[in-house]
Amino acid sequence: MKEVILLTGKDCHLCLEARSLLHALDLNNIDYKEIDIYTKRVYVDKYWDKIPVVLSGDLELFWPFNIEELTKFLY
């Protein structure tokens, strides 16, 4: 099963938009997790100015992205 992480932050309106895009897709075959960027120092160091970010394995999808780009990234 493919694992996908959405890195978010508190009071991040762009993160809400990214979450909405993810929830609009069929995530049945995907292990989806939403993680606050401040839970791991490595996330803060690498992504603090880039959230929301979608991670899957070694791949990264940075905001801004649309539903088509997200679909292509996930599948």
Short mmCIF file of N, CA and C in Angstrom, two decimals:
data_model
loop_
_atom_site.label_atom_id
_atom_site.label_comp_id
_atom_site.label_asym_id
_atom_site.label_seq_id
_atom_site.Cartn_x
_atom_site.Cartn_y
_atom_site.Cartn_z
N MET A 1 0.85 -1.17 0.00
CA MET A 1 0.00 0.00 0.00
C MET A 1 0.90 1.24 0.00
N LYS A 2 0.56 2.19 -0.82
CA LYS A 2 1.32 3.43 -0.94
C LYS A 2 1.05 4.34 0.25
N GLU A 3 2.12 4.89 0.84
CA GLU A 3 1.97 5.81 1.96
C GLU A 3 2.13 7.25 1.47
N VAL A 4 1.20 8.10 1.89
CA VAL A 4 1.22 9.52 1.52
C VAL A 4 1.07 10.34 2.79
N ILE A 5 1.92 11.36 2.91
CA ILE A 5 1.89 12.25 4.07
C ILE A 5 1.61 13.67 3.58
N LEU A 6 0.66 14.32 4.24
CA LEU A 6 0.43 15.74 4.01
C LEU A 6 1.02 16.48 5.20
N LEU A 7 2.06 17.27 4.94
CA LEU A 7 2.65 18.08 5.99
C LEU A 7 1.88 19.39 6.09
N THR A 8 1.44 19.69 7.29
CA THR A 8 0.61 20.86 7.52
C THR A 8 1.18 21.70 8.67
N GLY A 9 0.52 22.80 8.91
CA GLY A 9 0.88 23.65 10.03
C GLY A 9 -0.38 24.24 10.64
N LYS A 10 -0.24 24.69 11.87
CA LYS A 10 -1.38 25.27 12.58
C LYS A 10 -1.81 26.56 11.88
N ASP A 11 -3.12 26.73 11.74
CA ASP A 11 -3.71 27.92 11.13
C ASP A 11 -3.22 28.17 9.71
N CYS A 12 -2.96 27.13 8.97
CA CYS A 12 -2.46 27.23 7.60
C CYS A 12 -3.64 27.08 6.64
N HIS A 13 -4.08 28.19 6.05
CA HIS A 13 -5.23 28.13 5.15
C HIS A 13 -4.90 27.37 3.86
N LEU A 14 -3.67 27.41 3.42
CA LEU A 14 -3.28 26.64 2.24
C LEU A 14 -3.33 25.14 2.52
N CYS A 15 -3.02 24.78 3.76
CA CYS A 15 -3.09 23.36 4.16
C CYS A 15 -4.53 22.86 4.10
N LEU A 16 -5.47 23.71 4.46
CA LEU A 16 -6.89 23.34 4.37
C LEU A 16 -7.28 23.09 2.92
N GLU A 17 -6.77 23.92 2.01
CA GLU A 17 -7.05 23.71 0.58
C GLU A 17 -6.45 22.40 0.09
N ALA A 18 -5.22 22.12 0.50
CA ALA A 18 -4.56 20.88 0.10
C ALA A 18 -5.31 19.67 0.64
N ARG A 19 -5.76 19.76 1.89
CA ARG A 19 -6.53 18.68 2.50
C ARG A 19 -7.82 18.44 1.71
N SER A 20 -8.48 19.49 1.32
CA SER A 20 -9.72 19.36 0.55
C SER A 20 -9.46 18.66 -0.78
N LEU A 21 -8.36 18.99 -1.43
CA LEU A 21 -8.02 18.32 -2.69
C LEU A 21 -7.77 16.83 -2.46
N LEU A 22 -7.04 16.51 -1.41
CA LEU A 22 -6.78 15.10 -1.11
C LEU A 22 -8.06 14.34 -0.80
N HIS A 23 -8.96 14.96 -0.05
CA HIS A 23 -10.20 14.29 0.33
C HIS A 23 -11.16 14.16 -0.86
N ALA A 24 -10.92 14.92 -1.90
CA ALA A 24 -11.75 14.81 -3.10
C ALA A 24 -11.36 13.60 -3.95
N LEU A 25 -10.21 13.03 -3.66
CA LEU A 25 -9.74 11.86 -4.41
C LEU A 25 -10.10 10.57 -3.70
N ASP A 26 -10.04 9.46 -4.45
CA ASP A 26 -10.26 8.14 -3.88
C ASP A 26 -8.95 7.68 -3.23
N LEU A 27 -8.93 7.67 -1.91
CA LEU A 27 -7.72 7.31 -1.17
C LEU A 27 -7.79 5.90 -0.58
N ASN A 28 -8.65 5.05 -1.14
CA ASN A 28 -8.84 3.71 -0.59
C ASN A 28 -7.58 2.85 -0.63
N ASN A 29 -6.75 3.00 -1.65
CA ASN A 29 -5.54 2.19 -1.76
C ASN A 29 -4.30 2.94 -1.29
N ILE A 30 -4.52 4.00 -0.52
CA ILE A 30 -3.41 4.83 -0.05
C ILE A 30 -3.48 4.96 1.47
N ASP A 31 -2.35 4.78 2.11
CA ASP A 31 -2.24 5.00 3.54
C ASP A 31 -1.94 6.48 3.74
N TYR A 32 -2.98 7.25 4.02
CA TYR A 32 -2.89 8.72 4.10
C TYR A 32 -2.75 9.17 5.54
N LYS A 33 -1.74 10.01 5.77
CA LYS A 33 -1.52 10.58 7.10
C LYS A 33 -1.33 12.08 6.96
N GLU A 34 -1.83 12.80 7.92
CA GLU A 34 -1.61 14.24 7.99
C GLU A 34 -0.74 14.49 9.22
N ILE A 35 0.38 15.17 9.00
CA ILE A 35 1.35 15.38 10.08
C ILE A 35 1.67 16.87 10.18
N ASP A 36 1.62 17.37 11.41
CA ASP A 36 2.02 18.75 11.66
C ASP A 36 3.54 18.86 11.49
N ILE A 37 3.95 19.86 10.78
CA ILE A 37 5.37 20.03 10.46
C ILE A 37 6.25 20.12 11.70
N TYR A 38 5.68 20.58 12.81
CA TYR A 38 6.47 20.78 14.02
C TYR A 38 6.64 19.52 14.87
N THR A 39 6.18 18.37 14.37
CA THR A 39 6.36 17.13 15.11
C THR A 39 7.75 16.53 14.93
N LYS A 40 8.46 16.92 13.87
CA LYS A 40 9.81 16.42 13.62
C LYS A 40 10.70 17.57 13.16
N ARG A 41 11.84 17.66 13.78
CA ARG A 41 12.79 18.74 13.44
C ARG A 41 13.20 18.70 11.97
N VAL A 42 13.35 17.49 11.42
CA VAL A 42 13.74 17.35 10.02
C VAL A 42 12.70 17.98 9.09
N TYR A 43 11.42 17.85 9.43
CA TYR A 43 10.37 18.48 8.64
C TYR A 43 10.46 20.00 8.71
N VAL A 44 10.68 20.53 9.89
CA VAL A 44 10.80 21.98 10.07
C VAL A 44 11.99 22.51 9.27
N ASP A 45 13.12 21.84 9.42
CA ASP A 45 14.33 22.29 8.73
C ASP A 45 14.18 22.31 7.22
N LYS A 46 13.49 21.33 6.69
CA LYS A 46 13.41 21.18 5.23
C LYS A 46 12.19 21.88 4.61
N TYR A 47 11.07 21.93 5.34
CA TYR A 47 9.82 22.35 4.71
C TYR A 47 9.12 23.55 5.35
N TRP A 48 9.71 24.20 6.34
CA TRP A 48 8.99 25.23 7.10
C TRP A 48 8.39 26.31 6.22
N ASP A 49 9.02 26.64 5.12
CA ASP A 49 8.52 27.71 4.25
C ASP A 49 7.82 27.18 3.00
N LYS A 50 7.52 25.89 2.99
CA LYS A 50 6.95 25.28 1.79
C LYS A 50 5.59 24.61 2.01
N ILE A 51 5.10 24.53 3.25
CA ILE A 51 3.85 23.81 3.50
C ILE A 51 2.68 24.51 2.81
N PRO A 52 1.72 23.73 2.39
CA PRO A 52 1.60 22.28 2.52
C PRO A 52 2.49 21.53 1.52
N VAL A 53 2.93 20.37 1.94
CA VAL A 53 3.76 19.50 1.12
C VAL A 53 3.18 18.10 1.21
N VAL A 54 3.10 17.43 0.06
CA VAL A 54 2.67 16.04 0.03
C VAL A 54 3.91 15.19 -0.23
N LEU A 55 4.10 14.19 0.61
CA LEU A 55 5.26 13.30 0.50
C LEU A 55 4.79 11.88 0.20
N SER A 56 5.54 11.22 -0.66
CA SER A 56 5.28 9.82 -0.96
C SER A 56 6.61 9.17 -1.30
N GLY A 57 7.11 8.36 -0.38
CA GLY A 57 8.45 7.79 -0.58
C GLY A 57 9.46 8.91 -0.64
N ASP A 58 10.25 8.95 -1.71
CA ASP A 58 11.25 10.00 -1.90
C ASP A 58 10.71 11.19 -2.69
N LEU A 59 9.44 11.13 -3.08
CA LEU A 59 8.85 12.19 -3.90
C LEU A 59 8.20 13.26 -3.04
N GLU A 60 8.26 14.51 -3.53
CA GLU A 60 7.68 15.66 -2.83
C GLU A 60 6.84 16.46 -3.82
N LEU A 61 5.68 16.87 -3.39
CA LEU A 61 4.82 17.74 -4.19
C LEU A 61 4.57 19.00 -3.38
N PHE A 62 5.07 20.14 -3.89
CA PHE A 62 4.99 21.40 -3.18
C PHE A 62 3.80 22.23 -3.65
N TRP A 63 3.23 22.97 -2.73
CA TRP A 63 2.17 23.92 -3.05
C TRP A 63 2.78 25.05 -3.86
N PRO A 64 2.08 25.57 -4.87
CA PRO A 64 0.69 25.27 -5.21
C PRO A 64 0.59 24.08 -6.16
N PHE A 65 -0.47 23.29 -5.96
CA PHE A 65 -0.80 22.20 -6.87
C PHE A 65 -2.31 22.13 -7.00
N ASN A 66 -2.76 21.57 -8.11
CA ASN A 66 -4.20 21.43 -8.35
C ASN A 66 -4.56 19.94 -8.31
N ILE A 67 -5.82 19.66 -8.52
CA ILE A 67 -6.31 18.28 -8.42
C ILE A 67 -5.65 17.38 -9.47
N GLU A 68 -5.40 17.91 -10.67
CA GLU A 68 -4.77 17.12 -11.72
C GLU A 68 -3.32 16.77 -11.35
N GLU A 69 -2.58 17.75 -10.85
CA GLU A 69 -1.19 17.50 -10.45
C GLU A 69 -1.12 16.53 -9.28
N LEU A 70 -2.04 16.67 -8.34
CA LEU A 70 -2.09 15.77 -7.21
C LEU A 70 -2.42 14.36 -7.64
N THR A 71 -3.37 14.20 -8.52
CA THR A 71 -3.74 12.88 -9.04
C THR A 71 -2.55 12.23 -9.73
N LYS A 72 -1.87 12.99 -10.57
CA LYS A 72 -0.70 12.46 -11.29
C LYS A 72 0.40 12.06 -10.30
N PHE A 73 0.59 12.84 -9.27
CA PHE A 73 1.59 12.55 -8.24
C PHE A 73 1.26 11.26 -7.48
N LEU A 74 0.00 11.07 -7.14
CA LEU A 74 -0.41 9.92 -6.34
C LEU A 74 -0.52 8.63 -7.13
N TYR A 75 -0.90 8.74 -8.40
CA TYR A 75 -1.15 7.53 -9.18
C TYR A 75 -0.23 7.49 -10.37
#
